Short mmCIF file of C-alpha atoms in Angstrom, two decimals:
data_model
loop_
_atom_site.label_atom_id
_atom_site.label_comp_id
_atom_site.label_asym_id
_atom_site.label_seq_id
_atom_site.Cartn_x
_atom_site.Cartn_y
_atom_site.Cartn_z
CA GLY T 1 -15.01 -62.82 15.25
CA ALA T 2 -14.21 -59.10 15.59
CA ARG T 3 -12.04 -59.08 12.44
CA THR T 4 -14.76 -60.89 10.51
CA ARG T 5 -17.39 -58.34 11.55
CA ALA T 6 -15.12 -55.38 10.60
CA ARG T 7 -14.35 -56.94 7.21
CA ALA T 8 -18.06 -57.47 6.58
CA ALA T 9 -18.85 -53.86 7.58
CA ARG T 10 -16.32 -52.50 5.08
CA ARG T 11 -17.77 -54.67 2.33
CA SER T 12 -21.32 -53.49 3.08
CA ALA T 13 -20.35 -49.76 3.14
CA PRO T 14 -21.55 -47.67 0.13
CA ARG T 15 -18.91 -47.48 -2.62
CA SER T 16 -19.62 -43.77 -3.19
CA ALA T 17 -18.59 -42.95 0.35
CA CYS T 18 -15.28 -44.66 -0.19
CA LEU T 19 -14.60 -42.75 -3.42
CA VAL T 20 -14.82 -39.27 -1.85
CA ARG T 21 -11.59 -38.20 -0.21
CA PRO T 22 -11.84 -35.69 2.63
CA SER T 23 -8.92 -33.70 1.18
CA SER T 24 -10.77 -33.21 -2.11
CA LEU T 25 -13.72 -31.37 -0.56
CA PRO T 26 -11.98 -28.02 0.03
CA ARG T 27 -10.53 -28.09 -3.49
CA GLU T 28 -13.97 -28.71 -5.02
CA MET T 29 -15.44 -25.90 -2.95
CA GLU T 30 -12.58 -23.62 -4.03
CA LEU T 31 -13.12 -24.40 -7.72
CA SER T 32 -16.84 -23.84 -7.33
CA GLY T 33 -16.24 -20.45 -5.70
CA LEU T 34 -13.74 -19.44 -8.40
CA SER T 35 -16.13 -20.37 -11.20
CA SER T 36 -18.88 -18.39 -9.48
CA VAL T 37 -16.61 -15.35 -9.24
CA VAL T 38 -15.59 -15.55 -12.91
CA LEU T 39 -19.17 -16.09 -14.06
CA THR T 40 -20.37 -13.13 -11.99
CA SER T 41 -17.74 -10.80 -13.44
CA VAL T 42 -18.36 -11.91 -17.04
CA LEU T 43 -22.14 -11.50 -16.74
CA ALA T 44 -21.74 -8.07 -15.13
CA VAL T 45 -19.59 -6.84 -18.01
CA ALA T 46 -21.91 -8.46 -20.56
CA LYS T 47 -24.85 -6.50 -19.15
CA VAL T 48 -23.07 -3.20 -19.79
CA MET T 49 -22.10 -4.29 -23.30
CA PHE T 50 -25.70 -5.22 -24.13
CA ILE T 51 -26.96 -1.80 -23.02
CA ALA T 52 -24.26 -0.05 -25.06
CA SER T 53 -25.15 -2.15 -28.10
CA GLY T 54 -28.52 -0.39 -28.17
CA GLY T 55 -26.78 2.94 -28.78
CA LEU T 56 -24.50 1.31 -31.35
CA MET T 57 -27.50 -0.02 -33.28
CA LEU T 58 -29.32 3.33 -33.19
CA ALA T 59 -26.21 5.14 -34.41
CA ARG T 60 -25.72 2.70 -37.29
CA ARG T 61 -29.34 3.23 -38.36
CA GLY T 62 -28.98 7.01 -38.30
CA VAL T 63 -31.29 7.61 -35.32
CA LEU T 64 -28.45 8.82 -33.09
CA ASP T 65 -26.48 10.87 -35.58
CA ARG T 66 -23.80 13.30 -34.49
CA PRO T 67 -26.04 16.37 -33.90
CA THR T 68 -28.53 14.24 -31.96
CA ARG T 69 -25.77 12.76 -29.81
CA LYS T 70 -24.48 16.26 -29.10
CA LYS T 71 -27.90 17.46 -27.98
CA LEU T 72 -28.44 14.33 -25.90
CA SER T 73 -25.03 14.89 -24.31
CA GLU T 74 -26.10 18.40 -23.37
CA VAL T 75 -29.32 17.03 -21.83
CA THR T 76 -27.23 14.63 -19.78
CA PHE T 77 -24.69 17.30 -18.87
CA ARG T 78 -27.22 19.95 -17.86
CA LEU T 79 -30.14 17.93 -16.45
CA THR T 80 -29.99 14.19 -15.84
CA LEU T 81 -26.38 13.92 -14.62
CA PRO T 82 -26.68 16.84 -12.15
CA CYS T 83 -29.94 15.35 -10.85
CA PHE T 84 -28.27 11.96 -10.42
CA LEU T 85 -25.26 13.43 -8.62
CA PHE T 86 -27.39 15.63 -6.38
CA SER T 87 -29.68 12.78 -5.32
CA GLN T 88 -26.83 10.32 -4.73
CA VAL T 89 -24.59 12.72 -2.81
CA ALA T 90 -27.45 14.17 -0.73
CA THR T 91 -28.48 10.64 0.26
CA SER T 92 -25.04 9.17 0.95
CA VAL T 93 -23.07 12.08 2.41
CA THR T 94 -24.68 12.98 5.72
CA ALA T 95 -23.31 14.37 8.95
CA GLY T 96 -23.41 10.88 10.48
CA THR T 97 -21.76 8.98 7.63
CA ALA T 98 -19.19 11.55 6.57
CA ILE T 99 -16.57 10.09 8.93
CA LYS T 100 -17.05 6.56 7.59
CA LEU T 101 -17.06 7.57 3.94
CA TYR T 102 -14.06 9.91 3.87
CA PRO T 103 -11.69 7.27 2.37
CA LEU T 104 -13.75 7.30 -0.85
CA PRO T 105 -13.21 10.99 -1.77
CA LEU T 106 -9.58 10.58 -0.74
CA ALA T 107 -9.27 7.59 -3.07
CA ALA T 108 -10.79 9.63 -5.91
CA THR T 109 -8.06 12.24 -5.53
CA VAL T 110 -5.33 9.59 -5.41
CA TYR T 111 -6.67 7.76 -8.48
CA VAL T 112 -6.91 10.95 -10.54
CA ALA T 113 -3.39 11.97 -9.55
CA LEU T 114 -1.97 8.53 -10.39
CA GLY T 115 -3.81 8.48 -13.72
CA ALA T 116 -2.53 11.92 -14.66
CA LEU T 117 0.99 10.78 -13.75
CA PHE T 118 0.64 7.69 -15.96
CA GLY T 119 -0.61 9.87 -18.81
CA ARG T 120 2.31 12.24 -18.42
CA LEU T 121 4.80 9.36 -18.39
CA LEU T 122 3.09 7.82 -21.43
CA ALA T 123 3.30 11.08 -23.38
CA HIS T 124 6.98 11.45 -22.47
CA ALA T 125 7.93 7.83 -23.20
CA ALA T 126 6.04 7.66 -26.51
CA ARG T 127 7.09 11.19 -27.55
CA ALA T 128 3.49 12.16 -28.12
CA PRO T 129 2.73 15.33 -30.10
CA ARG T 130 2.17 18.43 -28.03
CA ALA T 131 -1.48 18.59 -29.08
CA LEU T 132 -2.16 15.12 -27.61
CA ARG T 133 -0.43 15.48 -24.24
CA GLY T 134 -3.46 16.95 -22.52
CA VAL T 135 -5.71 14.33 -24.10
CA LEU T 136 -3.50 11.50 -22.83
CA MET T 137 -3.36 12.90 -19.30
CA CYS T 138 -7.11 13.46 -19.24
CA ALA T 139 -7.89 9.99 -20.64
CA CYS T 140 -5.64 8.28 -18.09
CA ALA T 141 -6.75 10.37 -15.12
CA LEU T 142 -10.54 10.38 -15.57
CA GLY T 143 -12.26 7.01 -15.56
CA ASN T 144 -15.89 6.07 -16.09
CA SER T 145 -16.77 6.47 -12.42
CA ASN T 146 -20.35 7.72 -12.80
CA ASN T 147 -22.38 4.95 -14.40
CA LEU T 148 -20.17 1.96 -15.14
CA PRO T 149 -19.31 1.14 -11.49
CA VAL T 150 -23.00 1.40 -10.57
CA VAL T 151 -24.04 -0.94 -13.39
CA LEU T 152 -21.24 -3.38 -12.58
CA MET T 153 -22.02 -3.27 -8.86
CA GLN T 154 -25.72 -3.93 -9.48
CA ALA T 155 -24.91 -6.81 -11.82
CA ILE T 156 -22.52 -8.34 -9.28
CA VAL T 157 -25.19 -8.09 -6.57
CA HIS T 158 -27.78 -9.78 -8.80
CA MET T 159 -25.41 -12.53 -9.98
CA GLY T 160 -23.57 -13.30 -6.75
CA SER T 161 -24.80 -11.46 -3.66
CA GLU T 162 -23.37 -14.23 -1.45
CA LEU T 163 -19.88 -13.04 -2.38
CA LEU T 164 -20.54 -9.64 -0.80
CA GLN T 165 -21.88 -10.79 2.56
CA PRO T 166 -19.93 -9.83 5.69
CA SER T 167 -17.82 -12.60 7.18
CA GLY T 168 -19.77 -14.62 9.71
CA ALA T 169 -23.12 -13.46 8.35
CA GLY T 170 -25.95 -15.91 8.96
CA GLU T 171 -23.99 -17.89 11.58
CA GLY T 172 -25.79 -16.51 14.59
CA GLY T 173 -23.24 -13.80 15.21
CA ASP T 174 -23.84 -10.23 16.22
CA GLU T 175 -26.24 -7.92 14.43
CA GLY T 176 -23.46 -6.33 12.40
CA ALA T 177 -22.79 -9.68 10.70
CA SER T 178 -26.38 -10.31 9.61
CA LEU T 179 -27.15 -11.26 6.03
CA ARG T 180 -27.85 -8.37 3.66
CA THR T 181 -30.56 -8.50 1.06
CA GLU T 182 -29.87 -7.53 -2.54
CA ALA T 183 -31.73 -4.25 -2.02
CA GLU T 184 -29.57 -3.42 1.01
CA LEU T 185 -26.38 -4.27 -0.87
CA GLU T 186 -27.43 -2.10 -3.82
CA ALA T 187 -28.30 0.82 -1.53
CA ALA T 188 -24.95 0.57 0.25
CA GLY T 189 -23.01 0.31 -3.02
CA THR T 190 -24.85 3.26 -4.56
CA ALA T 191 -24.15 5.34 -1.47
CA TYR T 192 -20.46 4.50 -1.65
CA VAL T 193 -20.32 5.41 -5.34
CA GLY T 194 -22.08 8.69 -4.53
CA ALA T 195 -19.51 9.48 -1.86
CA TYR T 196 -16.72 8.78 -4.34
CA LEU T 197 -18.38 11.05 -6.90
CA SER T 198 -18.59 13.91 -4.39
CA ILE T 199 -14.94 14.72 -5.15
CA PHE T 200 -14.41 12.92 -8.44
CA SER T 201 -17.18 14.87 -10.21
CA PHE T 202 -15.56 18.13 -9.16
CA LEU T 203 -12.21 16.89 -10.46
CA LEU T 204 -13.81 15.59 -13.67
CA TRP T 205 -15.50 18.83 -14.64
CA SER T 206 -12.76 21.15 -13.37
CA VAL T 207 -9.50 19.37 -14.15
CA GLY T 208 -10.80 17.67 -17.31
CA PRO T 209 -11.49 20.79 -19.41
CA VAL T 210 -8.23 22.34 -18.24
CA LEU T 211 -6.24 19.30 -19.40
CA LEU T 212 -8.10 18.97 -22.70
CA MET T 213 -7.70 22.65 -23.59
CA SER T 214 -4.19 23.06 -22.27
CA GLU T 215 -2.67 22.72 -25.74
CA ASP T 216 -4.86 25.52 -27.14
CA ASN T 217 -2.60 28.16 -25.67
CA ASP T 218 0.69 26.45 -26.45
CA SER T 219 1.46 28.57 -29.51
CA ALA T 220 0.97 31.87 -27.75
CA SER T 221 2.70 30.58 -24.63
CA THR T 222 5.68 29.39 -26.66
CA VAL T 223 6.00 32.78 -28.33
CA ALA T 224 5.76 34.50 -24.96
CA ASN T 225 8.35 32.23 -23.33
CA GLU T 226 10.78 32.63 -26.23
CA HIS T 227 10.36 36.37 -26.07
CA ARG T 228 11.02 36.37 -22.32
CA ALA T 229 14.17 34.31 -22.78
CA LYS T 230 15.47 36.56 -25.55
CA SER T 231 14.65 39.67 -23.56
CA MET T 232 16.74 38.35 -20.66
CA ARG T 233 19.66 37.58 -23.00
CA ALA T 234 19.43 40.82 -24.97
CA PRO T 235 21.19 43.13 -22.47
CA ASP T 236 24.19 40.78 -22.30
CA ALA T 237 24.38 40.62 -26.08
CA ARG T 238 24.29 44.37 -26.35
CA GLU T 239 27.00 44.76 -23.73
CA ALA T 240 29.22 42.20 -25.48
CA GLY T 241 28.90 44.11 -28.76
CA ASP T 242 28.22 40.97 -30.80
CA GLY T 243 26.14 42.73 -33.39
CA GLU T 244 22.73 42.14 -31.73
CA ALA T 245 22.14 45.65 -30.52
CA ASP T 246 19.01 46.00 -32.67
CA TRP T 247 17.54 42.72 -31.36
CA GLY T 248 14.58 44.47 -29.76
CA GLU T 249 13.52 46.09 -33.00
CA SER T 250 14.01 43.06 -35.28
CA ASP T 251 12.54 40.45 -32.94
CA ALA T 252 9.65 42.66 -32.01
CA GLY T 253 8.83 42.93 -35.71
CA GLY T 254 8.89 39.14 -36.14
CA LEU T 255 6.84 38.69 -33.02
CA GLN T 256 4.33 41.24 -34.24
CA ARG T 257 3.99 39.39 -37.56
CA ALA T 258 3.36 36.10 -35.73
CA LEU T 259 0.76 37.76 -33.55
CA THR T 260 -0.89 39.31 -36.59
CA ARG T 261 -1.25 35.89 -38.23
CA LYS T 262 -2.66 34.43 -35.01
CA GLN T 263 -5.09 37.30 -34.61
CA SER T 264 -6.20 36.98 -38.26
CA ASP T 265 -7.04 33.31 -37.78
CA MET T 266 -9.01 34.14 -34.65
CA ASP T 267 -10.85 36.95 -36.41
CA LEU T 268 -11.91 34.61 -39.21
CA GLU T 269 -13.22 32.09 -36.68
CA MET T 270 -15.07 34.80 -34.78
CA VAL T 271 -16.69 36.06 -38.00
CA GLY T 272 -17.86 32.54 -38.81
CA LEU T 273 -19.07 32.18 -35.24
CA ALA T 274 -21.13 35.34 -35.47
CA HIS T 275 -22.56 34.23 -38.81
CA ALA T 276 -23.53 30.84 -37.32
CA ARG T 277 -25.21 32.53 -34.39
CA SER T 278 -27.14 34.89 -36.67
CA GLU T 279 -28.39 31.98 -38.78
CA GLY T 280 -28.87 29.30 -36.12
CA GLY T 281 -30.10 31.49 -33.31
CA SER T 282 -30.31 29.65 -30.02
CA GLN T 283 -29.50 26.29 -31.59
CA ALA T 284 -25.79 27.11 -31.99
CA THR T 285 -25.15 28.66 -28.63
CA GLU T 286 -23.46 25.94 -26.64
CA SER T 287 -20.52 25.06 -28.84
CA ALA T 288 -20.12 28.74 -29.70
CA ASP T 289 -19.94 29.64 -26.02
CA VAL T 290 -17.29 27.01 -25.38
CA ARG T 291 -15.22 28.14 -28.36
CA PHE T 292 -15.61 31.77 -27.37
CA VAL T 293 -14.26 31.00 -23.90
CA ILE T 294 -11.24 29.36 -25.48
CA HIS T 295 -10.67 32.37 -27.72
CA GLU T 296 -10.90 34.64 -24.70
CA ASP T 297 -8.03 32.69 -23.15
CA GLU T 298 -6.00 33.01 -26.35
CA ILE T 299 -6.71 36.74 -26.49
CA GLU T 300 -5.49 37.08 -22.91
CA GLN T 301 -2.21 35.37 -23.78
CA LEU T 302 -1.88 37.46 -26.93
CA GLU T 303 -2.30 40.58 -24.83
CA GLU T 304 0.48 39.33 -22.58
CA VAL T 305 2.75 38.76 -25.57
CA HIS T 306 1.90 42.24 -26.90
CA LEU T 307 2.94 43.67 -23.55
CA LEU T 308 6.21 41.75 -23.77
CA ALA T 309 6.82 43.02 -27.28
CA ASP T 310 6.14 46.57 -26.23
CA GLY T 311 8.40 46.06 -23.24
CA ALA T 312 11.19 44.72 -25.44
CA GLY T 313 10.97 47.67 -27.79
CA HIS T 314 10.91 50.05 -24.87
CA GLU T 315 13.96 48.41 -23.35
CA GLY T 316 15.85 48.62 -26.62
CA SER T 317 15.07 52.29 -27.12
CA THR T 318 15.46 53.64 -23.61
CA ALA T 319 18.21 51.55 -22.12
CA SER T 320 20.48 54.55 -21.63
CA ASP T 321 17.71 56.53 -19.96
CA THR T 322 17.05 53.71 -17.53
CA LEU T 323 20.69 53.58 -16.55
CA ALA T 324 20.86 57.33 -16.16
CA LEU T 325 17.91 57.69 -13.79
CA PRO T 326 18.41 56.02 -10.39
CA GLY T 327 14.71 56.14 -9.49
CA THR T 328 13.49 54.47 -12.68
CA PRO T 329 12.13 50.91 -12.14
CA THR T 330 14.14 48.13 -13.74
CA PRO T 331 12.58 45.87 -16.40
CA VAL T 332 12.30 43.05 -13.83
CA GLN T 333 10.39 45.32 -11.44
CA GLY T 334 8.15 46.44 -14.29
CA ARG T 335 7.18 42.85 -15.05
CA ALA T 336 5.86 42.16 -11.52
CA PRO T 337 2.41 43.74 -12.06
CA MET T 338 2.12 41.94 -15.39
CA VAL T 339 2.89 38.57 -13.73
CA ALA T 340 0.30 39.30 -11.04
CA ARG T 341 -2.32 40.14 -13.65
CA SER T 342 -1.48 36.97 -15.57
CA PHE T 343 -1.84 34.87 -12.41
CA ALA T 344 -5.19 36.49 -11.62
CA ARG T 345 -6.40 35.76 -15.16
CA ASP T 346 -5.30 32.13 -14.85
CA CYS T 347 -7.18 31.75 -11.56
CA ALA T 348 -10.32 33.32 -13.00
CA LYS T 349 -10.06 31.09 -16.08
CA PHE T 350 -9.80 27.94 -13.92
CA VAL T 351 -12.79 28.95 -11.80
CA ARG T 352 -14.82 29.75 -14.92
CA ARG T 353 -14.12 26.31 -16.35
CA ALA T 354 -14.64 24.51 -13.04
CA ILE T 355 -18.10 25.89 -12.22
CA THR T 356 -20.22 23.47 -14.26
CA PRO T 357 -23.69 21.99 -13.60
CA PRO T 358 -22.32 18.65 -12.29
CA VAL T 359 -19.96 20.43 -9.90
CA VAL T 360 -22.77 22.68 -8.66
CA ALA T 361 -24.94 19.59 -8.16
CA VAL T 362 -22.25 17.90 -6.04
CA VAL T 363 -21.77 21.00 -3.90
CA LEU T 364 -25.52 21.33 -3.38
CA GLY T 365 -25.77 17.63 -2.55
CA VAL T 366 -23.11 17.93 0.15
CA LEU T 367 -24.85 21.05 1.49
CA VAL T 368 -28.22 19.30 1.69
CA GLY T 369 -26.79 16.09 3.13
CA THR T 370 -24.81 17.67 5.97
CA THR T 371 -27.27 20.38 7.05
CA PRO T 372 -30.85 20.44 8.41
CA LEU T 373 -32.01 20.66 4.79
CA HIS T 374 -31.62 16.88 4.78
CA GLY T 375 -34.67 16.62 7.02
CA LEU T 376 -36.69 18.89 4.74
CA LEU T 377 -35.86 17.16 1.45
CA VAL T 378 -34.44 13.67 1.76
CA VAL T 379 -35.95 11.71 4.66
CA LYS T 380 -39.28 9.94 4.25
CA GLY T 381 -42.23 12.15 5.09
CA ALA T 382 -40.22 15.37 4.63
CA PRO T 383 -42.25 18.45 3.65
CA LEU T 384 -40.33 18.86 0.35
CA ARG T 385 -39.84 15.16 -0.31
CA VAL T 386 -41.82 15.41 -3.56
CA PHE T 387 -39.18 17.78 -4.98
CA PHE T 388 -36.35 15.42 -4.09
CA SER T 389 -38.30 12.47 -5.50
CA ALA T 390 -38.76 14.28 -8.82
CA VAL T 391 -35.04 15.09 -8.99
CA SER T 392 -34.16 11.46 -8.23
CA THR T 393 -36.47 10.24 -10.99
CA LEU T 394 -34.79 12.53 -13.50
CA GLY T 395 -31.40 11.34 -12.32
CA GLN T 396 -32.28 7.71 -12.97
CA ALA T 397 -32.15 8.46 -16.70
CA ALA T 398 -28.49 9.52 -16.52
CA ILE T 399 -26.98 6.03 -16.42
CA PRO T 400 -28.95 4.47 -19.32
CA ILE T 401 -28.49 7.54 -21.52
CA SER T 402 -24.76 7.66 -20.79
CA VAL T 403 -24.25 3.99 -21.65
CA ILE T 404 -26.36 4.34 -24.82
CA LEU T 405 -24.28 7.38 -25.84
CA LEU T 406 -21.16 5.36 -25.14
CA GLY T 407 -22.25 2.72 -27.65
CA ALA T 408 -23.26 5.38 -30.17
CA ASN T 409 -19.91 7.16 -29.90
CA LEU T 410 -18.11 3.89 -30.64
CA SER T 411 -20.15 3.25 -33.79
CA ASN T 412 -17.76 4.97 -36.18
CA GLY T 413 -14.80 2.82 -35.23
CA PRO T 414 -11.24 4.02 -34.59
CA ASP T 415 -9.32 6.67 -36.49
CA TYR T 416 -5.68 5.98 -35.79
CA THR T 417 -4.63 8.94 -37.89
CA ALA T 418 -5.96 11.17 -35.09
CA VAL T 419 -4.06 9.29 -32.38
CA PRO T 420 -1.50 6.50 -32.92
CA LEU T 421 -2.44 2.99 -31.84
CA ARG T 422 0.47 2.81 -29.39
CA LEU T 423 -0.88 5.83 -27.50
CA ALA T 424 -4.46 4.56 -27.43
CA ALA T 425 -3.27 1.15 -26.21
CA GLY T 426 -1.06 2.84 -23.63
CA VAL T 427 -4.08 4.66 -22.20
CA ALA T 428 -6.02 1.38 -21.97
CA ILE T 429 -3.14 -0.38 -20.22
CA SER T 430 -2.66 2.52 -17.82
CA ARG T 431 -6.33 2.63 -16.84
CA MET T 432 -7.19 -1.08 -16.74
CA VAL T 433 -3.91 -2.72 -15.75
CA LEU T 434 -1.57 -0.35 -13.93
CA LEU T 435 -4.16 1.62 -11.96
CA PRO T 436 -6.02 -1.52 -10.72
CA LEU T 437 -2.70 -2.97 -9.55
CA CYS T 438 -2.02 0.23 -7.61
CA ALA T 439 -5.54 0.12 -6.15
CA ILE T 440 -5.14 -3.51 -5.04
CA ALA T 441 -1.86 -2.65 -3.34
CA LEU T 442 -3.37 0.41 -1.63
CA VAL T 443 -6.53 -1.37 -0.43
CA THR T 444 -4.62 -4.44 0.77
CA ALA T 445 -1.99 -2.41 2.61
CA THR T 446 -4.60 -0.08 4.12
CA SER T 447 -6.73 -2.98 5.34
CA ARG T 448 -3.78 -4.83 6.84
CA TYR T 449 -1.81 -2.05 8.49
CA THR T 450 -4.39 0.65 9.28
CA SER T 451 -7.99 0.98 10.45
CA ILE T 452 -9.05 3.52 7.81
CA LEU T 453 -11.36 1.19 5.87
CA PRO T 454 -14.54 -0.10 7.56
CA ASP T 455 -14.23 -3.58 9.02
CA ASN T 456 -16.25 -6.47 7.62
CA ASP T 457 -17.74 -4.53 4.69
CA PRO T 458 -16.83 -6.20 1.37
CA MET T 459 -19.04 -3.77 -0.60
CA PHE T 460 -16.93 -0.81 0.54
CA LYS T 461 -13.75 -2.44 -0.77
CA LEU T 462 -15.47 -3.55 -3.97
CA VAL T 463 -16.47 0.02 -4.81
CA LEU T 464 -12.94 1.25 -4.09
CA LEU T 465 -11.52 -1.33 -6.48
CA LEU T 466 -14.19 -0.95 -9.17
CA GLU T 467 -13.53 2.78 -9.41
CA ALA T 468 -9.91 2.07 -10.29
CA CYS T 469 -10.44 -0.44 -13.12
CA CYS T 470 -12.95 1.33 -15.39
CA PRO T 471 -11.88 2.69 -18.80
CA THR T 472 -11.85 6.36 -19.71
CA ALA T 473 -15.02 8.31 -18.93
CA ASN T 474 -17.37 8.82 -21.84
CA ASN T 475 -17.97 12.29 -20.38
CA VAL T 476 -14.56 13.17 -21.84
CA VAL T 477 -16.14 12.65 -25.27
CA MET T 478 -18.96 14.94 -24.15
CA MET T 479 -16.42 17.65 -23.29
CA THR T 480 -14.72 17.40 -26.66
CA SER T 481 -18.08 17.30 -28.45
CA MET T 482 -19.19 20.51 -26.76
CA ALA T 483 -15.82 22.18 -27.41
CA GLN T 484 -15.60 20.75 -30.95
CA ARG T 485 -11.94 19.81 -30.69
CA ASN T 486 -9.95 16.58 -30.24
CA GLU T 487 -13.09 14.51 -30.86
CA GLY T 488 -11.32 12.05 -33.16
CA SER T 489 -8.43 11.38 -30.80
CA VAL T 490 -10.63 10.94 -27.72
CA SER T 491 -13.17 8.75 -29.56
CA THR T 492 -10.39 6.51 -30.90
CA THR T 493 -8.85 6.24 -27.45
CA LEU T 494 -12.20 5.24 -25.96
CA PHE T 495 -12.86 2.76 -28.76
CA THR T 496 -9.55 1.02 -28.11
CA SER T 497 -10.18 0.94 -24.36
CA TYR T 498 -13.69 -0.44 -24.64
CA VAL T 499 -12.67 -3.10 -27.18
CA ILE T 500 -10.43 -4.73 -24.57
CA ALA T 501 -12.60 -3.67 -21.60
CA PRO T 502 -14.67 -6.90 -21.43
CA LEU T 503 -11.55 -9.02 -20.95
CA CYS T 504 -9.81 -6.59 -18.58
CA LEU T 505 -12.93 -5.92 -16.51
CA SER T 506 -13.72 -9.63 -16.20
CA VAL T 507 -10.21 -10.42 -14.99
CA ASN T 508 -10.10 -7.43 -12.64
CA ILE T 509 -13.52 -8.12 -11.11
CA SER T 510 -12.63 -11.79 -10.60
CA ILE T 511 -9.48 -10.77 -8.73
CA PHE T 512 -11.39 -8.17 -6.70
CA LEU T 513 -14.06 -10.67 -5.64
CA LEU T 514 -11.42 -13.21 -4.65
CA ILE T 515 -9.69 -10.58 -2.52
CA ILE T 516 -12.76 -9.27 -0.69
CA SER T 517 -14.59 -12.58 -0.29
#
């Protein structure tokens, strides 16, 4: 009787219940989670591409032509971007959160250093021309960390906020594991991006121009270095009597002719610059100022070379007098003040290039966030809250304008005569393959073996990883546009990076979400 009842119960059981194997449930859940991750990453990247397509369309129709893009870049550089950075940094970097957020500025420094190293190795391995070495280092070191991570983070929150919830959230755990709303996740992610930008923006607008313009002084530096080397070898040649006793006179003449040609080219450019200023008035000031700063640097190096030439001639003509007078300073001792002056000029040149509106905005944001000024400007009900609110509203325009300009700058397509395809592809691989792999290794090792990163905060790790996978910053194009040099090479490099960015970003974001969730 018992066997008959059991057999009858099995026959009456629903067939669907028998078809579902318990071991298949975790696999189905895993596939569902993977598809959700991939869909979230693809939609996030697609959102950025749709915004950029607006700028591409306007550029193709002639609305955003090159002069208009340049002026719009200056508006972003001098107004909207500083307002955005100031509001984000002043809100995120406070005296209470500075301890928690310090890994983000540290990561910015590490990422920039690794990117510059990859760019240097790429230039050496591919035997890049001297004029492109600074461009390659800058393109590999400086990623799109201002707007693209924010847009991607917001899209990920909207498409899959459940992937960013702390572990144990909603299961009746402690208060720290409570579910976060989309608004709370966006606020936390924006604060983390702002903390990252507190150092990255300074590096972007200080290191970036130095790298981009480093090749401008190569010709004068090469002449100076060759002259130094020959001046050190000249005494030995004269002592050996190998027929080079009049080296100082002959080489100084050749050096003087090279300097004369260099100075003539600079004079022609300065005459054209003055003519453009007289005709265009205030409308031609910005690019002229940038070019004039560059010429000042060249003039400083030319002055140094002139001093070396004069020193060489003096050594050649008064060598016997120097040996005859014990108290006379040697040529090496005479160069010490010149080296000190050159070092002081280099320091002043770096500071002059580094003090830009975005850097000033970051410094002011840190000052407001970590001092009692935070209570006067930022908190709700503050006496000067209306001022901070106006600045924040202006800053909200920075991200859309930057993405629109990105699409407009890509409208002309690549010019692989300005930079070879292998170099442009190498920059893309360095930024969107090698650097994300390094970031994954760093974040994983730091989470497992140290307590530096906050516990149970997937958004914190997501921002750290997103900052490492973005292509080259479109602000690099803004720098070259304002300086009117290397525009073709940088634009082609960005075009190549952003052509493969949808695929690389989708894969990277999928891996990131699998790691943190």
